[in-house]
Tab-separated table of C-alpha atoms and ligand atoms in Angstrom:
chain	number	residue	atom	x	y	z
A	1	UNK	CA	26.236	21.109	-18.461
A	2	UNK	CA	25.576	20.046	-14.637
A	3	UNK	CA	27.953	20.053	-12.350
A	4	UNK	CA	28.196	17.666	-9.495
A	5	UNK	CA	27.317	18.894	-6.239
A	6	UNK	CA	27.786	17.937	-2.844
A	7	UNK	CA	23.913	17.138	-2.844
A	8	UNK	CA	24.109	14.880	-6.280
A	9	UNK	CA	24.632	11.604	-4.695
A	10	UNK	CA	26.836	9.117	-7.037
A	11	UNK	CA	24.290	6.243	-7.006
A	12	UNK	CA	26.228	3.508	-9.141
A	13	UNK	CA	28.639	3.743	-6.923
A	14	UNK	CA	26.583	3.171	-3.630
A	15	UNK	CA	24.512	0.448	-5.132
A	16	UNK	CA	26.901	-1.470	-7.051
A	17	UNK	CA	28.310	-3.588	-4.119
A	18	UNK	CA	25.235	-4.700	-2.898
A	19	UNK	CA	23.950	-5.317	-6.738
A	20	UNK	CA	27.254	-7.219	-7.064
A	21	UNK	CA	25.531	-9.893	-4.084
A	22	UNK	CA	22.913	-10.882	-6.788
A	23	UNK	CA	22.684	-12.852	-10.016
A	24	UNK	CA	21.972	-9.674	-12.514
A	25	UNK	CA	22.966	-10.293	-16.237
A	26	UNK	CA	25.285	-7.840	-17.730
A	27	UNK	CA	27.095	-4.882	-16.193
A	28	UNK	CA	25.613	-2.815	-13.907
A	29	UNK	CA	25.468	0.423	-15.789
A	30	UNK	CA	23.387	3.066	-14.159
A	31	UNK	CA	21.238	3.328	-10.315
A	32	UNK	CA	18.692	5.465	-10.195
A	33	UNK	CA	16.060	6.472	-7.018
A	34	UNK	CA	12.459	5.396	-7.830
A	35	UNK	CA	8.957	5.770	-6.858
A	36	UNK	CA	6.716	7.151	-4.367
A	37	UNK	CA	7.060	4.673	-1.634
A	38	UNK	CA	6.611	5.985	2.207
A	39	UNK	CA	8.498	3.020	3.750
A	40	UNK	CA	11.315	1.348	1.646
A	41	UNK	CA	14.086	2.839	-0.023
A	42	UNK	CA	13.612	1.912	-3.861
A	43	UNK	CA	15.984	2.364	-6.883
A	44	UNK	CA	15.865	1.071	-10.628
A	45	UNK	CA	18.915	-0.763	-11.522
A	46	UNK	CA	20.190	-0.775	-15.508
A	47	UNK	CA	22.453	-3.694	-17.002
A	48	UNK	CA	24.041	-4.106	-19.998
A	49	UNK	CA	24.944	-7.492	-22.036
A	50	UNK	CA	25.733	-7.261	-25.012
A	51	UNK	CA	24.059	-4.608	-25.819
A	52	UNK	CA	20.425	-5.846	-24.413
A	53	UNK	CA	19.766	-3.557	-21.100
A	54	UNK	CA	18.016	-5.520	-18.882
A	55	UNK	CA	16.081	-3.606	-15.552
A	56	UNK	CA	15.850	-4.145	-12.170
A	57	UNK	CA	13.956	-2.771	-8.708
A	58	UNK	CA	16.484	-2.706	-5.936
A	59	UNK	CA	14.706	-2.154	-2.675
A	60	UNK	CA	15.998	-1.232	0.661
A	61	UNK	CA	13.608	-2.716	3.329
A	62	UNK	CA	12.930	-1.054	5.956
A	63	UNK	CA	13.517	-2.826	8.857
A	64	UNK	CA	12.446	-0.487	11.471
A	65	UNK	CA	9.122	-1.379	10.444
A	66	UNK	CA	9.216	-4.530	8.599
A	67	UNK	CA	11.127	-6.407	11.971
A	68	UNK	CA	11.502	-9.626	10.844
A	69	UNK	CA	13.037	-9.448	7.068
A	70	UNK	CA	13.793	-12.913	6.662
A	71	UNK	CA	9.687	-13.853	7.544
A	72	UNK	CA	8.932	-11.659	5.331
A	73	UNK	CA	10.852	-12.657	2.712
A	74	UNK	CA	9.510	-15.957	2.844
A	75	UNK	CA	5.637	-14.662	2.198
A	76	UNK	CA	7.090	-12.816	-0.951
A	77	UNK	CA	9.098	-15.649	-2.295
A	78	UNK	CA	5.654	-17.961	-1.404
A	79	UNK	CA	3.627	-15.450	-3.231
A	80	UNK	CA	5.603	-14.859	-6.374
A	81	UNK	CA	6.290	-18.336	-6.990
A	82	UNK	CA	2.541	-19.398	-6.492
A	83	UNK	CA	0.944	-16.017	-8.581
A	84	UNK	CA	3.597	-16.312	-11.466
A	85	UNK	CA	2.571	-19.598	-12.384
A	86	UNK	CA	-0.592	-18.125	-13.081
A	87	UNK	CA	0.509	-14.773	-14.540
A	88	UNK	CA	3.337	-14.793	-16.719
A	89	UNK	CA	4.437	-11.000	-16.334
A	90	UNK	CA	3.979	-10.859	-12.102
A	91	UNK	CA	6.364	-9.968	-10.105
A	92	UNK	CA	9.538	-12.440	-9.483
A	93	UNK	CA	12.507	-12.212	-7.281
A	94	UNK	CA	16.261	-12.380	-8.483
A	95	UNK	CA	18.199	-14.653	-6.649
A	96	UNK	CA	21.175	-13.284	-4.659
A	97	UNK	CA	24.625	-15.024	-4.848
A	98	UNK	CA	23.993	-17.256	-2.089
A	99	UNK	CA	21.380	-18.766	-3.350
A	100	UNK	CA	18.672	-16.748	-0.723
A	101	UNK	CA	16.802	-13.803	-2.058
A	102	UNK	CA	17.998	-11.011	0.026
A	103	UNK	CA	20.807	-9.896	1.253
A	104	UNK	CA	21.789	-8.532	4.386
A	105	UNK	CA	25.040	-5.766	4.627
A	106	UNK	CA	27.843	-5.182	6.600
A	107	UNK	CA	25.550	-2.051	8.102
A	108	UNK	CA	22.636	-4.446	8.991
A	109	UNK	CA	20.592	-3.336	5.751
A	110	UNK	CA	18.036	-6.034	4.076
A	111	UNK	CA	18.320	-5.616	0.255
A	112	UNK	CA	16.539	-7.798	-2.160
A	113	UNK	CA	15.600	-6.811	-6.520
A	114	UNK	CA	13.253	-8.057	-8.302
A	115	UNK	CA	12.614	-7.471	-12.379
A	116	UNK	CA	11.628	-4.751	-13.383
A	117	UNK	CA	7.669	-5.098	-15.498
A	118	UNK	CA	8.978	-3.710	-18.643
A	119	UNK	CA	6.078	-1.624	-20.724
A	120	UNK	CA	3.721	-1.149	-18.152
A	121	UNK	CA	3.139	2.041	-15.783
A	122	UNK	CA	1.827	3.352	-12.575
A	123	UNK	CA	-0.619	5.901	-12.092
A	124	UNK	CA	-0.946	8.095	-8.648
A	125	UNK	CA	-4.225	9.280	-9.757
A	126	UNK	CA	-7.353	7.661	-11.326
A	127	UNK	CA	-8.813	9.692	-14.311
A	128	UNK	CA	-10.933	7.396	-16.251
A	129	UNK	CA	-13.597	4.805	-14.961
A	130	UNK	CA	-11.729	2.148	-17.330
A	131	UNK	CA	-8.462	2.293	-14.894
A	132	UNK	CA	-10.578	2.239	-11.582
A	133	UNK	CA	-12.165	-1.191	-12.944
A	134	UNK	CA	-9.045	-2.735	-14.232
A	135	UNK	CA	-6.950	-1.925	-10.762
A	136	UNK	CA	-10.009	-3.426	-8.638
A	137	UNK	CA	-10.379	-6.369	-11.215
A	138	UNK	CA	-6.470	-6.830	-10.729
A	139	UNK	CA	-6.240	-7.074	-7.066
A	140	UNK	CA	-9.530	-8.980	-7.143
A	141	UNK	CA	-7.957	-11.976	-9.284
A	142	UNK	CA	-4.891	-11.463	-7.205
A	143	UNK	CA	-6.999	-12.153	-3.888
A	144	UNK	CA	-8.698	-14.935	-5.901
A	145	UNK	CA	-5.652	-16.602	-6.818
A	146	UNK	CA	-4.050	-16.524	-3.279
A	147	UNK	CA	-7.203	-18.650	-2.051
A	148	UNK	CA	-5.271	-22.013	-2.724
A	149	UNK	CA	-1.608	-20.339	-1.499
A	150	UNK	CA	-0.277	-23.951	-0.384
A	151	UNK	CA	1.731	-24.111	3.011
A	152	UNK	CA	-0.183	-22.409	5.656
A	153	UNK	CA	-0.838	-19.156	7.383
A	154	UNK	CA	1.704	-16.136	5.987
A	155	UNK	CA	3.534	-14.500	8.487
A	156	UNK	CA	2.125	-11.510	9.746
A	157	UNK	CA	4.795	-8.717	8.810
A	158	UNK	CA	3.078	-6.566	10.347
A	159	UNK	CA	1.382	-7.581	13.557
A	160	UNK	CA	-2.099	-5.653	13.751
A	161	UNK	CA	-1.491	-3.730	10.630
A	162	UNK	CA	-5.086	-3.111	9.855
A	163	UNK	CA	-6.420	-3.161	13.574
A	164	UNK	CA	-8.400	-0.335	13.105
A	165	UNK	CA	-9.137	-0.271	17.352
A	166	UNK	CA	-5.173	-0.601	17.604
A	167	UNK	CA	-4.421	2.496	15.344
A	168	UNK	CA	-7.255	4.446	17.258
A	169	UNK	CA	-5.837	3.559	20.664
A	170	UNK	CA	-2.079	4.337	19.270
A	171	UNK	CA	-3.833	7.393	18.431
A	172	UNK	CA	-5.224	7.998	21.849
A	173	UNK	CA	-2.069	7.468	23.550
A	174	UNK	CA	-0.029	9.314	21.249
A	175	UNK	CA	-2.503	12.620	22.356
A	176	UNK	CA	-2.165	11.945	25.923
A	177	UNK	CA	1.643	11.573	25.924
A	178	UNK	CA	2.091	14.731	23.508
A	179	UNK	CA	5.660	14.532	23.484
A	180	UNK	CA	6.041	16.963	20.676
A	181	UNK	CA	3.373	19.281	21.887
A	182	UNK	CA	1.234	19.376	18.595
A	183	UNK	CA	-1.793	18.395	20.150
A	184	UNK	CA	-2.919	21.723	20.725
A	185	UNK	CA	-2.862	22.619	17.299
A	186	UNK	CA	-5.358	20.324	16.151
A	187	UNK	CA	-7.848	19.386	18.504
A	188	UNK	CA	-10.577	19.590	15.415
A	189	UNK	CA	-8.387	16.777	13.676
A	190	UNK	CA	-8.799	14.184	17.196
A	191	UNK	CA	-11.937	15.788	18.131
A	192	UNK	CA	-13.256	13.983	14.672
A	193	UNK	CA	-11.299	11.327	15.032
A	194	UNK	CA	-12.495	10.712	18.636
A	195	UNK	CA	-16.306	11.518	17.453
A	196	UNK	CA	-16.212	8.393	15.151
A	197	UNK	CA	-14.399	5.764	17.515
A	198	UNK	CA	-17.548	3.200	16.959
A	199	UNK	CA	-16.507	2.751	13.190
A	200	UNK	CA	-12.961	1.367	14.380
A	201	UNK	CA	-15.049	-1.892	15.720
A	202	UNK	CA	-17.363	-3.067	13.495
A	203	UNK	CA	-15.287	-4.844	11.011
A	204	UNK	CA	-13.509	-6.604	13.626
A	205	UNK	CA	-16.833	-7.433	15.557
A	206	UNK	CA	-17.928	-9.599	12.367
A	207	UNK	CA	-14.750	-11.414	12.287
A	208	UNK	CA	-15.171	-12.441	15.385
A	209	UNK	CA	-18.751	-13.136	14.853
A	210	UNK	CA	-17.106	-15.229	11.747
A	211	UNK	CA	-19.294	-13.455	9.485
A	212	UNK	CA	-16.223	-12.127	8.145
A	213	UNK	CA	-13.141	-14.455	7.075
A	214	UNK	CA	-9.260	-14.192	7.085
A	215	UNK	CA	-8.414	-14.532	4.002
A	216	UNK	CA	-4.328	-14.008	1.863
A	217	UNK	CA	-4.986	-10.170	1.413
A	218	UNK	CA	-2.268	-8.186	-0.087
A	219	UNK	CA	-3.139	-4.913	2.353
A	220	UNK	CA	-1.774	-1.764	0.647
A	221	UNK	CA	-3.509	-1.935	-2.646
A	222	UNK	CA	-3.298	2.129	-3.474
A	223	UNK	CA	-3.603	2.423	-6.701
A	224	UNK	CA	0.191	3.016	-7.971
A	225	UNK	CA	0.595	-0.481	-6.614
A	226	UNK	CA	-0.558	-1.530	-9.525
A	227	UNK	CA	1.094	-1.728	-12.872
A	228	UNK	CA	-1.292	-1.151	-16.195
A	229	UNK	CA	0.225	-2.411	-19.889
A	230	UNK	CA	1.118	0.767	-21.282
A	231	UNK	CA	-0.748	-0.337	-24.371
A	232	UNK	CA	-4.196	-2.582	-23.306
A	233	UNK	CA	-4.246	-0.576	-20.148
A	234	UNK	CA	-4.524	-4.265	-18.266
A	235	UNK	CA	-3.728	-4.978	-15.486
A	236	UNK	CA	0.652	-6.018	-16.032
A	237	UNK	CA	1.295	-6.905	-12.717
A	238	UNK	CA	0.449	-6.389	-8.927
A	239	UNK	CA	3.590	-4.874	-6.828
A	240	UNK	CA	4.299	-4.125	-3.080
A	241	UNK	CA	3.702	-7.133	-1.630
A	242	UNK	CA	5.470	-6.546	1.266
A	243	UNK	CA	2.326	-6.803	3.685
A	244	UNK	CA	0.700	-9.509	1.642
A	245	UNK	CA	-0.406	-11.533	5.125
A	246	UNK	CA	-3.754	-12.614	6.118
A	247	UNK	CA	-6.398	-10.065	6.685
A	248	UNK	CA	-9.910	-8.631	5.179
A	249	UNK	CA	-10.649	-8.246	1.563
A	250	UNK	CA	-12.473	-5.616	2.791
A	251	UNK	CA	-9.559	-4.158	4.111
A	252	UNK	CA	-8.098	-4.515	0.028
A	253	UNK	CA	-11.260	-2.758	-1.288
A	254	UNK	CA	-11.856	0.091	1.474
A	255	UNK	CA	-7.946	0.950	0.394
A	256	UNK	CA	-8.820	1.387	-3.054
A	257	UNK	CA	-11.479	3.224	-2.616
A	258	UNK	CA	-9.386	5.559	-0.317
A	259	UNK	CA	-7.250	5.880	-3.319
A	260	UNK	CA	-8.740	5.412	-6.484
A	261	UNK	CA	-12.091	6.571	-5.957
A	262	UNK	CA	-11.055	9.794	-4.392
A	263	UNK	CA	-10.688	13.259	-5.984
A	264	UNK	CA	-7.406	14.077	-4.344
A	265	UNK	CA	-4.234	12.733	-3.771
A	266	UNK	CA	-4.177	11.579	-0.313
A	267	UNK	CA	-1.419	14.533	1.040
A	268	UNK	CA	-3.566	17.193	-1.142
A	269	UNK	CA	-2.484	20.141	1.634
A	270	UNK	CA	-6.218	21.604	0.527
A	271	UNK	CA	-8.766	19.078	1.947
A	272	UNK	CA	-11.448	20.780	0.647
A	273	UNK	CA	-11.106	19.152	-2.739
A	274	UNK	CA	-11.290	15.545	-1.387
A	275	UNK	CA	-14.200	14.241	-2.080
A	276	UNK	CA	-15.749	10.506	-3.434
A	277	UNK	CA	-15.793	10.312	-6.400
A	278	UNK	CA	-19.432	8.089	-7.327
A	279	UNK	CA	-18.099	7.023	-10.803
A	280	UNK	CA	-15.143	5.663	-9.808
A	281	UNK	CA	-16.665	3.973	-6.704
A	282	UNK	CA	-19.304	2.005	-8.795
A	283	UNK	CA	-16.174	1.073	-11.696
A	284	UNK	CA	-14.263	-0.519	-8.544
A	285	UNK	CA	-17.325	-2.454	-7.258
A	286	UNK	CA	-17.782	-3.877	-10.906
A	287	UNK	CA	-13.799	-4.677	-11.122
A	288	UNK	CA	-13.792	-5.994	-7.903
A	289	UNK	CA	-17.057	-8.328	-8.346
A	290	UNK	CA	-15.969	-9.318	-11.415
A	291	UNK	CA	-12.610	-11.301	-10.183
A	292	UNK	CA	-13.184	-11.368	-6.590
A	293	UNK	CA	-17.471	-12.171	-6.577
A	294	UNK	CA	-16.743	-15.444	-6.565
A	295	UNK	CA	-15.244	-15.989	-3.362
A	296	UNK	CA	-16.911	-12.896	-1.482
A	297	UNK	CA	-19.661	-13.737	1.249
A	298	UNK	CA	-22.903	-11.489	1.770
A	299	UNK	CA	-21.272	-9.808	4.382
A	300	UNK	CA	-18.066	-8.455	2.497
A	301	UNK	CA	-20.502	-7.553	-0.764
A	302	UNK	CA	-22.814	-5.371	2.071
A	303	UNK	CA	-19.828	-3.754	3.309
A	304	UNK	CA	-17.935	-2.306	0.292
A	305	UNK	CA	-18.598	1.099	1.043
A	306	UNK	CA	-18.216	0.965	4.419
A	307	UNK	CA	-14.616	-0.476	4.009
A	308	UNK	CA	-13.650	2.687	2.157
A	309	UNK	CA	-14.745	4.618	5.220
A	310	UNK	CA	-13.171	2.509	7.822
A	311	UNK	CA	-9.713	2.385	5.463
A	312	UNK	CA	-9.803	6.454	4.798
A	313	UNK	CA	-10.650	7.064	8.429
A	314	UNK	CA	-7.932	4.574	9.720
A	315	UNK	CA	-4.997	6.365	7.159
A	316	UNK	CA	-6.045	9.276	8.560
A	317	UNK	CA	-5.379	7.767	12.444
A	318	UNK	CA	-2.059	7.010	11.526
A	319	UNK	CA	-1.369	10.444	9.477
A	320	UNK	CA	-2.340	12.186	12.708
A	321	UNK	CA	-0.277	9.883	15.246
A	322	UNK	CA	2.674	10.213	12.662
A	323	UNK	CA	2.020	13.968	12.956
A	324	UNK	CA	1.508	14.135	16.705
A	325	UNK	CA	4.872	11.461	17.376
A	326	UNK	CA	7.152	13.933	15.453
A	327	UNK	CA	6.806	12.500	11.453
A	328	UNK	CA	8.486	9.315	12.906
A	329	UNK	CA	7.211	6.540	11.010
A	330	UNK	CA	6.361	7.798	6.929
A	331	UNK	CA	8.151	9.843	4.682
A	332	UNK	CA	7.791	13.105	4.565
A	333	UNK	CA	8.433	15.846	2.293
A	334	UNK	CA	7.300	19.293	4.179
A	335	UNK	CA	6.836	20.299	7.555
A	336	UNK	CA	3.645	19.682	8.465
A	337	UNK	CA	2.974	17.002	5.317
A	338	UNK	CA	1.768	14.581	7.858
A	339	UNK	CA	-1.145	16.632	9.570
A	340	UNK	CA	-2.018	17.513	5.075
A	341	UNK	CA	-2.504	13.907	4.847
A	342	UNK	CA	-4.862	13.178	7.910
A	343	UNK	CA	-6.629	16.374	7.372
A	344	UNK	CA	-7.185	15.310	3.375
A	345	UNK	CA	-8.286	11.519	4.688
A	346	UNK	CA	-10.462	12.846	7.453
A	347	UNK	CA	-12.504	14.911	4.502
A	348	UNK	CA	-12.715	11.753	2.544
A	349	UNK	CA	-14.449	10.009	5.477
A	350	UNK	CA	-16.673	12.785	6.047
A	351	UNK	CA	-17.552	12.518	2.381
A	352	UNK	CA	-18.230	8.720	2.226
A	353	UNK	CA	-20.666	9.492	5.345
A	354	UNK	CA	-22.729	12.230	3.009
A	355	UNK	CA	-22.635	9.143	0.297
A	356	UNK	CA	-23.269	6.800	2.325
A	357	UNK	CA	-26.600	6.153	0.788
A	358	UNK	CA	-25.555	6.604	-3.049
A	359	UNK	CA	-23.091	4.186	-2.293
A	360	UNK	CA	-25.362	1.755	-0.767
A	361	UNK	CA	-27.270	2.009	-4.317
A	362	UNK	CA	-24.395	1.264	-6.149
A	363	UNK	CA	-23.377	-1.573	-4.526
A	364	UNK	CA	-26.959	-3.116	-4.674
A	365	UNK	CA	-26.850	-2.544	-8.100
A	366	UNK	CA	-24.260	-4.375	-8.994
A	367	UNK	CA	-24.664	-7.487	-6.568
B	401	LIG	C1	2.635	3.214	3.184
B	401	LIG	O1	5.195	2.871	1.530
B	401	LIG	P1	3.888	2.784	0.851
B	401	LIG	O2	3.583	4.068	0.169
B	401	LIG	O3	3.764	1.578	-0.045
B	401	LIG	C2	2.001	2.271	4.204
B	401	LIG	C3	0.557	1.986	3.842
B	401	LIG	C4	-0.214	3.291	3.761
B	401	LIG	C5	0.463	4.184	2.743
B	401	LIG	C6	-0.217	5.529	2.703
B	401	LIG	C7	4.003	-0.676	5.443
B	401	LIG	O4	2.723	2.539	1.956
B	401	LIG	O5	-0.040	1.187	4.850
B	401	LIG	O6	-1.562	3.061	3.384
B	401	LIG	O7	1.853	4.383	3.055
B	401	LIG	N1	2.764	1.035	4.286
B	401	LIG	C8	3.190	0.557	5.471
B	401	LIG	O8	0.134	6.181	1.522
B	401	LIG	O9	2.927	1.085	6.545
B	402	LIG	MG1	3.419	-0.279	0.522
């Protein structure tokens, strides 16, 4: 038998006022912590009617970083409505009392749930080729379908979020100003950072050459952001789509290669096992072609390898500025966890640059 200690937080009692300020059917009848999320604070709600339990994802957003909730908000509700017309188990928002879909505490905290996607899971690690080509297929179709998104340009919820000459300059200022005096202790980690500070442009450069477009990109898509039918494997539905906002599709792909086709979780605290992983790269060019091909330019198709690069490499910039501003802005679970995850991106990059060639092959291949 456990006993309750002063560390066992009572979670159904925390939660259920703020799950009281939305339309949930049944009883509230257990709160639970969930995921692996760096940012928001994420639980899974149970219900009871009758006897049917019915699930939910409460989320706590994080408004530190996401500043303007209520802008936000409006992308996801503009998002889900448009994608669930066109795929019947995506993600959909439950209304809160008043009628909105988040809600806003006494304490200034945004809350908002959505369902939860019943027999489907997440994966933090790719092992077979067949999951690496159904995640890229899914947030290929999901980039595909947000091509006619009526109403506009999102907002950005994140101004600059994949500036890769931003993050390198935040980087840069972040050594000067040392305020935790870290620097010292790894001067290999900027020294490669500040060896590579020509990769940060070039993306950029051919949007604003316009050989590159702005497109409705959903920004974060590691690979547990995707749920898989725990049954076909397919593709269930696309989550986290809290910095769905205009940007690259190559910013999409370069991300899932950072995560999917990589041999190590990204925080692996030995980097000498992170490497590219070839199979995996070429089943994520297939997936990705395969929804997405249709609505990719020359350009973006050329530079599918070099997004992974410029996406591992930029991770890695903000692991290191996280590291060097005192573990300020992710999660962490262990001193030093920050400076694991640059160190673990930075050998990813420096593995895409030794594959740079059999990656080029790939991609030709499969154009
Ligand atoms: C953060 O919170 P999570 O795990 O969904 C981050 C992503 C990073 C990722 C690295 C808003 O995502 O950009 O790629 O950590 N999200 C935000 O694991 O900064
Ligand atoms: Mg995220």
């Amino acid at each position: 038998m456990s006993t309750l200690t002063g560390l066992e937080k009572n979670w159904l009692a925390e939660l259920s006022p703020v799950a009281a300020e939305f339309s949930l059917r049944g009883r509230l009848r257990s709160a639970q912590p969930h995921g692996n999320g760096h940012i928001n604070a994420t639980y899974i709600l149970e219900c009871d009617a009758a006897g049917a339990p019915t699930r939910y994802v409460l989320q706590k957003i994080n408004h530190r970083i996401f500043k303007n909730v209520p802008a936000l908000m409006a992308n996801v509700q503009r998002v889900t409505q448009h994608v669930s017309a066109k795929q019947p188990r995506a993600l959909a928002l439950v209304p809160a009392r008043d009628g909105s879909f988040v809600h806003r505490d006494a304490a200034g905290d945004w809350w908002r749930i959505y369902d939860y996607v019943e027999r489907a899971i997440t994966v933090e690690r790719v092992t077979t080729e067949a999951q690496a080509r159904e995640a890229a297929r899914a947030f290929g179709e999901y980039q595909a379908l947000l091509v006619d998104l009526p109403g506009g340009r999102l907002n950005d919820t994140i101004p600059n979020f994949h500036h890769t000459r931003n993050r390198f300059e935040t980087l840069r200022r972040a050594v000067n100003e040392d305020t935790m005096s870290r620097a010292a202790g790894v001067r290999a980690e900027i020294d490669f950072a500040y060896a590579r500070e020509a990769d940060t442009d070039v993306l950029l450069d051919l949007l604003a050459r316009g050989e590159l477009t702005e497109r409705v990109t959903h920004n974060d898509t590691k690979i547990n952001n995707v749920m898989l039918d725990d049954v076909t494997g397919r593709c269930a539905a696309v989550i986290d789509l809290d910095t769905v906002m205009p940007g690259l599709s190559l910013y999409d792909f370069g991300d899932m290669v950072r995560t999917a086709a990589s041999s190590a979780a990204e925080d692996s605290p030995d980097p000498s096992q992170m490497h590219v992983v070839l199979p995996y790269f070429r089943a994520l060019v297939e997936g990705y072609l395969e929804s997405a091909g249709a609505v990719l330019n020359a350009t973006e198709r050329a530079h599918l390898g070099f997004a992974g690069k410029v996406l591992a490499f930029e991770t890695g910039l903000r692991f290191l500025t996280d590291h060097l501003q005192g573990d300020v802005y992710f999660r962490i679970h262990r001193p030093g966890h920050n400076l694991d995850r640059a160190r673990t991106q930075f050998a990813l990059v420096k593995s895409i640059e030794e594959n740079t060639g059999a990656m080029r092959r790939i991609v030709e291949d499969s154009q």
